[in-house]
Amino acid sequence: MTGIRKVFAAVFAGLALTLLSAAPAAAQADKLKLTVAGDGAEGVTIQATHTDGRRLDKVVRLVLTATGPDGQQIGPVQLDPQPEGQGFYSSGPVLSGGKWKVTVKSPAPLQSEATAVVQAKPQAQAPRQSPTPSPTPNRDSGEGFTWWWSVGAAGLALVAVAMGVGILLGRRRTAEENN
């Protein structure tokens, strides 16, 4: 009977330690750390993480407001997550040239707020010239496609010949064993 009591005591102690160690993580989960910066042009980027450094694993609704150099007001603008990474948000080109005071807020349950001064630089008026395209074939257009088919067909033929030789050698060996 004492062995069973020791097992129950050990299980209870392990469960209590597990629950107590999870409590600080749950307490930290109610806030976000928002890092606000300019994107080098007319937009804003935001990196959202938990205050304990963990990456954000769900979509959070972030709202941006900004005050410009001449008292111009922008926002509230709802920000959408970007494919660059977990917790990465971008506003797109919403600012004009100059220094802007940008505030980003997230609502409850992960309520947070961050403010930063961002230097927006307007895009050049003339469009940039793209480099001349390379003469290599475009994979999406189908050019060079026959070359890949010929390589695949040659590989398939080589596999078929190897299998045929293996079958012939196997039949010859069984025929010699039967005689």
Tab-separated table of N, CA and C in Angstrom:
chain	number	residue	atom	x	y	z
A	1	MET	N	0.814	-1.192	0.000
A	1	MET	CA	0.000	0.000	0.000
A	1	MET	C	0.863	1.263	0.000
A	2	THR	N	2.010	1.228	0.642
A	2	THR	CA	2.879	2.393	0.668
A	2	THR	C	3.427	2.701	-0.715
A	3	GLY	N	3.663	1.720	-1.553
A	3	GLY	CA	4.160	1.942	-2.909
A	3	GLY	C	3.156	2.711	-3.756
A	4	ILE	N	1.874	2.396	-3.601
A	4	ILE	CA	0.834	3.099	-4.350
A	4	ILE	C	0.752	4.553	-3.898
A	5	ARG	N	0.877	4.777	-2.580
A	5	ARG	CA	0.835	6.145	-2.064
A	5	ARG	C	2.015	6.957	-2.590
A	6	LYS	N	3.187	6.345	-2.693
A	6	LYS	CA	4.367	7.049	-3.208
A	6	LYS	C	4.170	7.423	-4.681
A	7	VAL	N	3.574	6.508	-5.440
A	7	VAL	CA	3.321	6.786	-6.859
A	7	VAL	C	2.340	7.939	-6.997
A	8	PHE	N	1.243	7.915	-6.215
A	8	PHE	CA	0.274	9.007	-6.268
A	8	PHE	C	0.904	10.331	-5.837
A	9	ALA	N	1.752	10.297	-4.807
A	9	ALA	CA	2.418	11.512	-4.347
A	9	ALA	C	3.344	12.065	-5.424
A	10	ALA	N	4.058	11.186	-6.119
A	10	ALA	CA	4.958	11.632	-7.191
A	10	ALA	C	4.173	12.220	-8.353
A	11	VAL	N	3.064	11.590	-8.727
A	11	VAL	CA	2.231	12.102	-9.815
A	11	VAL	C	1.644	13.463	-9.422
A	12	PHE	N	1.174	13.581	-8.192
A	12	PHE	CA	0.610	14.847	-7.725
A	12	PHE	C	1.670	15.943	-7.712
A	13	ALA	N	2.865	15.635	-7.235
A	13	ALA	CA	3.948	16.629	-7.208
A	13	ALA	C	4.329	17.055	-8.628
A	14	GLY	N	4.404	16.106	-9.552
A	14	GLY	CA	4.721	16.439	-10.946
A	14	GLY	C	3.652	17.314	-11.570
A	15	LEU	N	2.399	17.015	-11.309
A	15	LEU	CA	1.298	17.822	-11.836
A	15	LEU	C	1.337	19.233	-11.256
A	16	ALA	N	1.599	19.350	-9.961
A	16	ALA	CA	1.666	20.678	-9.327
A	16	ALA	C	2.814	21.487	-9.909
A	17	LEU	N	3.977	20.879	-10.109
A	17	LEU	CA	5.112	21.592	-10.688
A	17	LEU	C	4.826	22.031	-12.121
A	18	THR	N	4.152	21.189	-12.881
A	18	THR	CA	3.810	21.536	-14.256
A	18	THR	C	2.873	22.733	-14.295
A	19	LEU	N	1.856	22.733	-13.456
A	19	LEU	CA	0.895	23.837	-13.432
A	19	LEU	C	1.544	25.124	-12.936
A	20	LEU	N	2.416	25.039	-11.950
A	20	LEU	CA	3.078	26.233	-11.426
A	20	LEU	C	4.056	26.819	-12.428
A	21	SER	N	4.723	25.978	-13.200
A	21	SER	CA	5.677	26.501	-14.194
A	21	SER	C	4.954	27.123	-15.378
A	22	ALA	N	3.718	26.731	-15.656
A	22	ALA	CA	2.963	27.307	-16.769
A	22	ALA	C	2.336	28.643	-16.406
A	23	ALA	N	2.182	28.945	-15.145
A	23	ALA	CA	1.532	30.181	-14.728
A	23	ALA	C	2.278	31.434	-15.184
A	24	PRO	N	3.621	31.535	-15.067
A	24	PRO	CA	4.287	32.749	-15.553
A	24	PRO	C	4.132	32.950	-17.053
A	25	ALA	N	4.125	31.885	-17.824
A	25	ALA	CA	3.952	32.024	-19.273
A	25	ALA	C	2.567	32.571	-19.589
A	26	ALA	N	1.570	32.123	-18.879
A	26	ALA	CA	0.219	32.625	-19.114
A	26	ALA	C	0.102	34.083	-18.704
A	27	ALA	N	0.819	34.481	-17.660
A	27	ALA	CA	0.758	35.867	-17.224
A	27	ALA	C	1.417	36.790	-18.242
A	28	GLN	N	2.449	36.326	-18.940
A	28	GLN	CA	3.138	37.136	-19.925
A	28	GLN	C	2.367	37.234	-21.240
A	29	ALA	N	1.427	36.343	-21.475
A	29	ALA	CA	0.758	36.263	-22.765
A	29	ALA	C	-0.265	37.372	-22.997
A	30	ASP	N	-0.506	38.229	-21.998
A	30	ASP	CA	-1.536	39.240	-22.171
A	30	ASP	C	-1.005	40.541	-22.769
A	31	LYS	N	0.252	40.610	-23.155
A	31	LYS	CA	0.824	41.810	-23.770
A	31	LYS	C	1.677	41.409	-24.968
A	32	LEU	N	1.851	42.371	-25.860
A	32	LEU	CA	2.723	42.183	-27.019
A	32	LEU	C	3.834	43.216	-26.980
A	33	LYS	N	4.942	42.869	-27.571
A	33	LYS	CA	6.005	43.837	-27.817
A	33	LYS	C	5.891	44.214	-29.287
A	34	LEU	N	5.638	45.486	-29.565
A	34	LEU	CA	5.484	45.975	-30.932
A	34	LEU	C	6.701	46.819	-31.292
A	35	THR	N	7.400	46.439	-32.349
A	35	THR	CA	8.552	47.199	-32.836
A	35	THR	C	8.135	47.888	-34.125
A	36	VAL	N	8.094	49.226	-34.088
A	36	VAL	CA	7.604	50.026	-35.212
A	36	VAL	C	8.799	50.682	-35.898
A	37	ALA	N	8.845	50.620	-37.236
A	37	ALA	CA	9.934	51.239	-38.006
A	37	ALA	C	9.415	51.624	-39.385
A	38	GLY	N	10.156	52.519	-40.039
A	38	GLY	CA	9.827	52.876	-41.418
A	38	GLY	C	10.307	51.785	-42.360
A	39	ASP	N	9.684	51.709	-43.536
A	39	ASP	CA	10.093	50.688	-44.508
A	39	ASP	C	11.092	51.232	-45.526
A	40	GLY	N	11.587	52.462	-45.326
A	40	GLY	CA	12.541	53.063	-46.251
A	40	GLY	C	11.872	53.903	-47.323
A	41	ALA	N	10.562	53.892	-47.358
A	41	ALA	CA	9.823	54.674	-48.361
A	41	ALA	C	8.673	55.388	-47.653
A	42	GLU	N	7.458	55.070	-48.025
A	42	GLU	CA	6.282	55.761	-47.497
A	42	GLU	C	5.414	54.874	-46.616
A	43	GLY	N	5.992	53.808	-46.076
A	43	GLY	CA	5.212	52.878	-45.279
A	43	GLY	C	5.848	52.608	-43.934
A	44	VAL	N	5.165	51.764	-43.174
A	44	VAL	CA	5.594	51.408	-41.829
A	44	VAL	C	5.598	49.889	-41.716
A	45	THR	N	6.597	49.346	-41.019
A	45	THR	CA	6.636	47.914	-40.726
A	45	THR	C	6.545	47.725	-39.223
A	46	ILE	N	5.910	46.640	-38.821
A	46	ILE	CA	5.737	46.338	-37.407
A	46	ILE	C	6.079	44.874	-37.194
A	47	GLN	N	6.904	44.612	-36.177
A	47	GLN	CA	7.194	43.243	-35.759
A	47	GLN	C	6.537	43.054	-34.402
A	48	ALA	N	5.630	42.091	-34.302
A	48	ALA	CA	4.908	41.826	-33.061
A	48	ALA	C	5.381	40.496	-32.483
A	49	THR	N	5.815	40.518	-31.224
A	49	THR	CA	6.216	39.315	-30.504
A	49	THR	C	5.606	39.378	-29.105
A	50	HIS	N	5.619	38.253	-28.428
A	50	HIS	CA	5.199	38.251	-27.030
A	50	HIS	C	6.288	38.941	-26.211
A	51	THR	N	5.934	39.486	-25.060
A	51	THR	CA	6.906	40.222	-24.246
A	51	THR	C	8.036	39.333	-23.739
A	52	ASP	N	7.804	38.024	-23.674
A	52	ASP	CA	8.861	37.122	-23.228
A	52	ASP	C	9.735	36.633	-24.388
A	53	GLY	N	9.533	37.182	-25.594
A	53	GLY	CA	10.383	36.854	-26.737
A	53	GLY	C	9.829	35.794	-27.671
A	54	ARG	N	8.754	35.115	-27.275
A	54	ARG	CA	8.175	34.090	-28.159
A	54	ARG	C	7.572	34.747	-29.388
A	55	ARG	N	7.649	34.025	-30.520
A	55	ARG	CA	7.052	34.543	-31.757
A	55	ARG	C	5.534	34.480	-31.663
A	56	LEU	N	4.902	35.399	-32.357
A	56	LEU	CA	3.443	35.468	-32.396
A	56	LEU	C	2.936	34.334	-33.270
A	57	ASP	N	2.061	33.494	-32.733
A	57	ASP	CA	1.597	32.329	-33.478
A	57	ASP	C	0.166	32.451	-33.974
A	58	LYS	N	-0.439	33.628	-33.821
A	58	LYS	CA	-1.786	33.832	-34.343
A	58	LYS	C	-1.897	35.257	-34.863
A	59	VAL	N	-2.912	35.478	-35.681
A	59	VAL	CA	-3.124	36.797	-36.273
A	59	VAL	C	-3.736	37.719	-35.225
A	60	VAL	N	-3.164	38.915	-35.111
A	60	VAL	CA	-3.644	39.924	-34.181
A	60	VAL	C	-4.049	41.149	-34.990
A	61	ARG	N	-5.122	41.786	-34.603
A	61	ARG	CA	-5.581	42.981	-35.311
A	61	ARG	C	-4.796	44.186	-34.800
A	62	LEU	N	-3.929	44.732	-35.646
A	62	LEU	CA	-3.162	45.925	-35.293
A	62	LEU	C	-3.742	47.132	-36.022
A	63	VAL	N	-3.766	48.283	-35.332
A	63	VAL	CA	-4.319	49.504	-35.907
A	63	VAL	C	-3.260	50.594	-35.814
A	64	LEU	N	-3.035	51.291	-36.929
A	64	LEU	CA	-2.032	52.345	-37.029
A	64	LEU	C	-2.701	53.707	-37.122
A	65	THR	N	-2.166	54.684	-36.380
A	65	THR	CA	-2.515	56.096	-36.551
A	65	THR	C	-1.205	56.863	-36.645
A	66	ALA	N	-1.206	57.982	-37.363
A	66	ALA	CA	0.020	58.751	-37.544
A	66	ALA	C	-0.285	60.234	-37.638
A	67	THR	N	0.663	61.033	-37.151
A	67	THR	CA	0.583	62.484	-37.261
A	67	THR	C	1.800	62.956	-38.020
A	68	GLY	N	1.565	63.723	-39.106
A	68	GLY	CA	2.631	64.141	-40.003
A	68	GLY	C	3.275	65.458	-39.628
A	69	PRO	N	4.227	65.902	-40.478
A	69	PRO	CA	4.984	67.109	-40.191
A	69	PRO	C	4.121	68.376	-40.166
A	70	ASP	N	3.070	68.438	-40.910
A	70	ASP	CA	2.201	69.622	-40.955
A	70	ASP	C	0.908	69.395	-40.188
A	71	GLY	N	0.930	68.438	-39.239
A	71	GLY	CA	-0.268	68.138	-38.472
A	71	GLY	C	-1.240	67.228	-39.201
A	72	GLN	N	-0.826	66.671	-40.331
A	72	GLN	CA	-1.689	65.746	-41.075
A	72	GLN	C	-1.973	64.519	-40.213
A	73	GLN	N	-3.183	64.004	-40.319
A	73	GLN	CA	-3.591	62.820	-39.568
A	73	GLN	C	-3.882	61.675	-40.531
A	74	ILE	N	-3.405	60.500	-40.184
A	74	ILE	CA	-3.718	59.289	-40.951
A	74	ILE	C	-4.226	58.250	-39.967
A	75	GLY	N	-5.271	57.562	-40.375
A	75	GLY	CA	-5.736	56.450	-39.565
A	75	GLY	C	-7.080	56.725	-38.940
A	76	PRO	N	-7.581	55.754	-38.312
A	76	PRO	CA	-6.971	54.451	-38.030
A	76	PRO	C	-6.934	53.557	-39.273
A	77	VAL	N	-5.798	52.886	-39.449
A	77	VAL	CA	-5.591	51.965	-40.568
A	77	VAL	C	-5.360	50.578	-39.982
A	78	GLN	N	-6.201	49.620	-40.357
A	78	GLN	CA	-6.013	48.251	-39.878
A	78	GLN	C	-4.920	47.591	-40.708
A	79	LEU	N	-3.981	46.962	-40.014
A	79	LEU	CA	-2.844	46.330	-40.674
A	79	LEU	C	-3.074	44.830	-40.802
A	80	ASP	N	-2.669	44.292	-41.928
A	80	ASP	CA	-2.794	42.871	-42.175
A	80	ASP	C	-1.430	42.206	-42.063
A	81	PRO	N	-1.384	40.958	-41.591
A	81	PRO	CA	-0.097	40.266	-41.508
A	81	PRO	C	0.478	40.041	-42.904
A	82	GLN	N	1.792	40.035	-42.991
A	82	GLN	CA	2.483	39.860	-44.258
A	82	GLN	C	3.131	38.485	-44.311
A	83	PRO	N	3.409	37.970	-45.500
A	83	PRO	CA	3.990	36.630	-45.624
A	83	PRO	C	5.477	36.562	-45.258
A	84	GLU	N	6.107	37.685	-44.914
A	84	GLU	CA	7.536	37.672	-44.608
A	84	GLU	C	7.870	36.904	-43.340
A	85	GLY	N	6.920	36.710	-42.450
A	85	GLY	CA	7.197	35.971	-41.223
A	85	GLY	C	6.097	36.123	-40.205
A	86	GLN	N	6.165	35.296	-39.168
A	86	GLN	CA	5.161	35.357	-38.123
A	86	GLN	C	5.265	36.688	-37.386
A	87	GLY	N	4.144	37.344	-37.199
A	87	GLY	CA	4.110	38.586	-36.458
A	87	GLY	C	4.612	39.791	-37.224
A	88	PHE	N	4.781	39.672	-38.539
A	88	PHE	CA	5.269	40.799	-39.336
A	88	PHE	C	4.089	41.472	-40.023
A	89	TYR	N	3.980	42.792	-39.839
A	89	TYR	CA	2.895	43.568	-40.417
A	89	TYR	C	3.485	44.732	-41.195
A	90	SER	N	2.756	45.189	-42.224
A	90	SER	CA	3.214	46.305	-43.037
A	90	SER	C	2.007	47.145	-43.443
A	91	SER	N	2.222	48.468	-43.512
A	91	SER	CA	1.109	49.358	-43.843
A	91	SER	C	0.969	49.613	-45.336
A	92	GLY	N	2.050	49.439	-46.086
A	92	GLY	CA	2.040	49.870	-47.475
A	92	GLY	C	2.281	51.372	-47.512
A	93	PRO	N	2.234	51.992	-48.689
A	93	PRO	CA	2.539	53.427	-48.797
A	93	PRO	C	1.386	54.306	-48.310
A	94	VAL	N	1.419	54.690	-47.035
A	94	VAL	CA	0.361	55.541	-46.475
A	94	VAL	C	0.873	56.910	-46.042
A	95	LEU	N	2.188	57.087	-45.950
A	95	LEU	CA	2.763	58.344	-45.476
A	95	LEU	C	3.314	59.155	-46.643
A	96	SER	N	3.327	60.466	-46.491
A	96	SER	CA	4.020	61.327	-47.454
A	96	SER	C	5.384	61.669	-46.849
A	97	GLY	N	6.225	62.350	-47.595
A	97	GLY	CA	7.570	62.653	-47.137
A	97	GLY	C	7.591	63.461	-45.853
A	98	GLY	N	8.573	63.193	-44.985
A	98	GLY	CA	8.738	63.927	-43.733
A	98	GLY	C	8.742	63.012	-42.533
A	99	LYS	N	8.851	63.642	-41.340
A	99	LYS	CA	8.852	62.886	-40.091
A	99	LYS	C	7.426	62.712	-39.591
A	100	TRP	N	7.100	61.486	-39.235
A	100	TRP	CA	5.774	61.143	-38.760
A	100	TRP	C	5.876	60.499	-37.380
A	101	LYS	N	4.932	60.830	-36.518
A	101	LYS	CA	4.806	60.154	-35.235
A	101	LYS	C	3.752	59.069	-35.438
A	102	VAL	N	4.196	57.813	-35.377
A	102	VAL	CA	3.335	56.671	-35.697
A	102	VAL	C	3.019	55.909	-34.411
A	103	THR	N	1.745	55.601	-34.205
A	103	THR	CA	1.313	54.806	-33.058
A	103	THR	C	0.592	53.568	-33.573
A	104	VAL	N	0.972	52.416	-33.022
A	104	VAL	CA	0.332	51.148	-33.379
A	104	VAL	C	-0.234	50.541	-32.104
A	105	LYS	N	-1.505	50.117	-32.180
A	105	LYS	CA	-2.185	49.531	-31.024
A	105	LYS	C	-2.717	48.155	-31.379
A	106	SER	N	-2.738	47.278	-30.379
A	106	SER	CA	-3.404	45.985	-30.524
A	106	SER	C	-4.452	45.890	-29.418
A	107	PRO	N	-5.638	45.395	-29.746
A	107	PRO	CA	-6.715	45.323	-28.754
A	107	PRO	C	-6.544	44.131	-27.806
A	108	ALA	N	-7.390	44.076	-26.795
A	108	ALA	CA	-7.410	42.945	-25.860
A	108	ALA	C	-7.737	41.682	-26.632
A	109	PRO	N	-7.287	40.553	-26.277
A	109	PRO	CA	-6.634	40.188	-25.029
A	109	PRO	C	-5.118	40.453	-25.029
A	110	LEU	N	-4.526	40.719	-26.162
A	110	LEU	CA	-3.083	41.004	-26.242
A	110	LEU	C	-2.876	42.507	-26.391
A	111	GLN	N	-3.398	43.267	-25.448
A	111	GLN	CA	-3.423	44.723	-25.546
A	111	GLN	C	-2.029	45.315	-25.389
A	112	SER	N	-1.628	46.127	-26.376
A	112	SER	CA	-0.332	46.800	-26.362
A	112	SER	C	-0.397	48.048	-27.219
A	113	GLU	N	0.624	48.896	-27.044
A	113	GLU	CA	0.726	50.112	-27.836
A	113	GLU	C	2.203	50.464	-27.967
A	114	ALA	N	2.586	50.948	-29.152
A	114	ALA	CA	3.958	51.395	-29.383
A	114	ALA	C	3.918	52.639	-30.264
A	115	THR	N	4.830	53.571	-29.979
A	115	THR	CA	4.923	54.806	-30.755
A	115	THR	C	6.364	54.987	-31.199
A	116	ALA	N	6.543	55.448	-32.436
A	116	ALA	CA	7.880	55.699	-32.965
A	116	ALA	C	7.817	56.866	-33.934
A	117	VAL	N	8.954	57.532	-34.117
A	117	VAL	CA	9.070	58.581	-35.122
A	117	VAL	C	9.678	57.934	-36.362
A	118	VAL	N	9.006	58.104	-37.491
A	118	VAL	CA	9.403	57.466	-38.746
A	118	VAL	C	9.692	58.540	-39.780
A	119	GLN	N	10.801	58.426	-40.464
A	119	GLN	CA	11.151	59.346	-41.559
A	119	GLN	C	10.668	58.716	-42.866
A	120	ALA	N	9.643	59.292	-43.453
A	120	ALA	CA	9.114	58.783	-44.718
A	120	ALA	C	9.820	59.487	-45.867
A	121	LYS	N	10.197	58.711	-46.864
A	121	LYS	CA	10.867	59.266	-48.044
A	121	LYS	C	9.993	58.988	-49.252
A	122	PRO	N	9.574	60.034	-49.968
A	122	PRO	CA	8.718	59.800	-51.140
A	122	PRO	C	9.480	59.065	-52.235
A	123	GLN	N	8.739	58.272	-52.974
A	123	GLN	CA	9.317	57.546	-54.095
A	123	GLN	C	9.715	58.526	-55.188
A	124	ALA	N	10.742	58.175	-55.942
A	124	ALA	CA	11.169	59.015	-57.068
A	124	ALA	C	10.051	59.075	-58.103
A	125	GLN	N	9.924	60.224	-58.763
A	125	GLN	CA	8.852	60.411	-59.735
A	125	GLN	C	9.032	59.531	-60.969
A	126	ALA	N	10.264	59.411	-61.436
A	126	ALA	CA	10.506	58.611	-62.648
A	126	ALA	C	10.572	57.136	-62.274
A	127	PRO	N	9.906	56.284	-63.059
A	127	PRO	CA	9.984	54.855	-62.756
A	127	PRO	C	11.384	54.333	-63.027
A	128	ARG	N	11.792	53.387	-62.230
A	128	ARG	CA	13.112	52.785	-62.412
A	128	ARG	C	13.130	51.910	-63.654
A	129	GLN	N	14.280	51.919	-64.320
A	129	GLN	CA	14.450	51.046	-65.475
A	129	GLN	C	14.802	49.653	-64.981
A	130	SER	N	14.076	48.685	-65.436
A	130	SER	CA	14.403	47.320	-65.040
A	130	SER	C	15.555	46.824	-65.895
A	131	PRO	N	16.390	45.962	-65.341
A	131	PRO	CA	17.499	45.446	-66.131
A	131	PRO	C	16.977	44.641	-67.319
A	132	THR	N	17.795	44.560	-68.360
A	132	THR	CA	17.370	43.815	-69.548
A	132	THR	C	17.223	42.350	-69.191
A	133	PRO	N	16.211	41.716	-69.720
A	133	PRO	CA	15.999	40.312	-69.377
A	133	PRO	C	17.125	39.445	-69.918
A	134	SER	N	17.412	38.397	-69.182
A	134	SER	CA	18.477	37.488	-69.610
A	134	SER	C	17.964	36.579	-70.721
A	135	PRO	N	18.860	36.072	-71.543
A	135	PRO	CA	18.425	35.232	-72.650
A	135	PRO	C	18.082	33.805	-72.237
A	136	THR	N	18.135	33.480	-70.959
A	136	THR	CA	17.797	32.122	-70.533
A	136	THR	C	16.310	31.885	-70.721
A	137	PRO	N	15.929	30.662	-71.005
A	137	PRO	CA	14.511	30.383	-71.244
A	137	PRO	C	13.683	30.559	-69.983
A	138	ASN	N	12.462	31.011	-70.154
A	138	ASN	CA	11.521	31.186	-69.064
A	138	ASN	C	10.875	29.843	-68.755
A	139	ARG	N	10.964	29.392	-67.522
A	139	ARG	CA	10.426	28.073	-67.160
A	139	ARG	C	8.912	28.028	-67.259
A	140	ASP	N	8.271	29.171	-67.029
A	140	ASP	CA	6.809	29.194	-67.071
A	140	ASP	C	6.263	29.219	-68.492
A	141	SER	N	7.068	29.671	-69.455
A	141	SER	CA	6.556	29.822	-70.810
A	141	SER	C	6.616	28.535	-71.625
A	142	GLY	N	7.326	27.521	-71.124
A	142	GLY	CA	7.421	26.276	-71.862
A	142	GLY	C	8.675	26.180	-72.700
A	143	GLU	N	9.460	27.259	-72.803
A	143	GLU	CA	10.708	27.181	-73.560
A	143	GLU	C	11.673	26.288	-72.810
A	144	GLY	N	12.405	25.453	-73.526
A	144	GLY	CA	13.341	24.541	-72.898
A	144	GLY	C	12.662	23.324	-72.311
A	145	PHE	N	11.364	23.221	-72.483
A	145	PHE	CA	10.599	22.124	-71.911
A	145	PHE	C	10.968	20.797	-72.557
A	146	THR	N	11.239	20.801	-73.858
A	146	THR	CA	11.573	19.549	-74.544
A	146	THR	C	12.881	18.979	-74.037
A	147	TRP	N	13.800	19.826	-73.614
A	147	TRP	CA	15.063	19.335	-73.082
A	147	TRP	C	14.824	18.509	-71.826
A	148	TRP	N	13.943	18.989	-70.924
A	148	TRP	CA	13.657	18.241	-69.705
A	148	TRP	C	12.956	16.923	-70.011
A	149	TRP	N	12.090	16.934	-71.005
A	149	TRP	CA	11.421	15.696	-71.384
A	149	TRP	C	12.422	14.677	-71.908
A	150	SER	N	13.379	15.118	-72.691
A	150	SER	CA	14.358	14.175	-73.225
A	150	SER	C	15.233	13.597	-72.114
A	151	VAL	N	15.594	14.397	-71.121
A	151	VAL	CA	16.378	13.887	-69.996
A	151	VAL	C	15.553	12.871	-69.210
A	152	GLY	N	14.294	13.184	-68.957
A	152	GLY	CA	13.419	12.258	-68.237
A	152	GLY	C	13.214	10.961	-68.990
A	153	ALA	N	13.011	11.049	-70.298
A	153	ALA	CA	12.812	9.836	-71.102
A	153	ALA	C	14.070	8.976	-71.106
A	154	ALA	N	15.246	9.605	-71.197
A	154	ALA	CA	16.499	8.833	-71.181
A	154	ALA	C	16.671	8.135	-69.837
A	155	GLY	N	16.349	8.793	-68.746
A	155	GLY	CA	16.445	8.176	-67.429
A	155	GLY	C	15.490	7.010	-67.292
A	156	LEU	N	14.274	7.183	-67.801
A	156	LEU	CA	13.285	6.119	-67.749
A	156	LEU	C	13.731	4.919	-68.578
A	157	ALA	N	14.299	5.155	-69.752
A	157	ALA	CA	14.796	4.064	-70.596
A	157	ALA	C	15.926	3.324	-69.897
A	158	LEU	N	16.807	4.057	-69.223
A	158	LEU	CA	17.912	3.433	-68.515
A	158	LEU	C	17.405	2.539	-67.387
A	159	VAL	N	16.393	2.987	-66.664
A	159	VAL	CA	15.796	2.178	-65.603
A	159	VAL	C	15.151	0.924	-66.188
A	160	ALA	N	14.457	1.043	-67.318
A	160	ALA	CA	13.799	-0.109	-67.949
A	160	ALA	C	14.825	-1.139	-68.403
A	161	VAL	N	15.941	-0.695	-68.982
A	161	VAL	CA	16.993	-1.628	-69.423
A	161	VAL	C	17.586	-2.350	-68.217
A	162	ALA	N	17.829	-1.627	-67.129
A	162	ALA	CA	18.397	-2.248	-65.934
A	162	ALA	C	17.446	-3.290	-65.356
A	163	MET	N	16.146	-2.989	-65.352
A	163	MET	CA	15.174	-3.957	-64.848
A	163	MET	C	15.115	-5.180	-65.751
A	164	GLY	N	15.170	-4.975	-67.073
A	164	GLY	CA	15.146	-6.092	-68.005
A	164	GLY	C	16.347	-7.006	-67.828
A	165	VAL	N	17.532	-6.438	-67.659
A	165	VAL	CA	18.737	-7.245	-67.440
A	165	VAL	C	18.607	-8.023	-66.148
A	166	GLY	N	18.074	-7.406	-65.107
A	166	GLY	CA	17.892	-8.096	-63.835
A	166	GLY	C	16.929	-9.264	-63.964
A	167	ILE	N	15.848	-9.090	-64.702
A	167	ILE	CA	14.869	-10.171	-64.887
A	167	ILE	C	15.493	-11.318	-65.673
A	168	LEU	N	16.236	-11.018	-66.764
A	168	LEU	CA	16.879	-12.068	-67.551
A	168	LEU	C	17.897	-12.854	-66.730
A	169	LEU	N	18.690	-12.169	-65.938
A	169	LEU	CA	19.675	-12.863	-65.105
A	169	LEU	C	18.992	-13.718	-64.051
A	170	GLY	N	17.903	-13.247	-63.509
A	170	GLY	CA	17.157	-14.026	-62.524
A	170	GLY	C	16.552	-15.272	-63.133
A	171	ARG	N	16.012	-15.181	-64.353
A	171	ARG	CA	15.434	-16.356	-65.025
A	171	ARG	C	16.516	-17.368	-65.378
A	172	ARG	N	17.661	-16.868	-65.839
A	172	ARG	CA	18.756	-17.768	-66.213
A	172	ARG	C	19.239	-18.541	-64.986
A	173	ARG	N	19.336	-17.869	-63.845
A	173	ARG	CA	19.808	-18.527	-62.625
A	173	ARG	C	18.817	-19.590	-62.178
A	174	THR	N	17.494	-19.297	-62.211
A	174	THR	CA	16.504	-20.295	-61.787
A	174	THR	C	16.463	-21.464	-62.777
A	175	ALA	N	16.710	-21.201	-64.070
A	175	ALA	CA	16.718	-22.280	-65.051
A	175	ALA	C	17.892	-23.207	-64.815
A	176	GLU	N	19.066	-22.663	-64.452
A	176	GLU	CA	20.240	-23.489	-64.176
A	176	GLU	C	20.054	-24.289	-62.896
A	177	GLU	N	19.371	-23.752	-61.903
A	177	GLU	CA	19.130	-24.446	-60.643
A	177	GLU	C	18.149	-25.608	-60.833
A	178	ASN	N	17.207	-25.468	-61.763
A	178	ASN	CA	16.208	-26.507	-62.012
A	178	ASN	C	16.794	-27.690	-62.810
A	179	ASN	N	17.843	-27.479	-63.552
A	179	ASN	CA	18.454	-28.559	-64.350
A	179	ASN	C	19.327	-29.432	-63.558
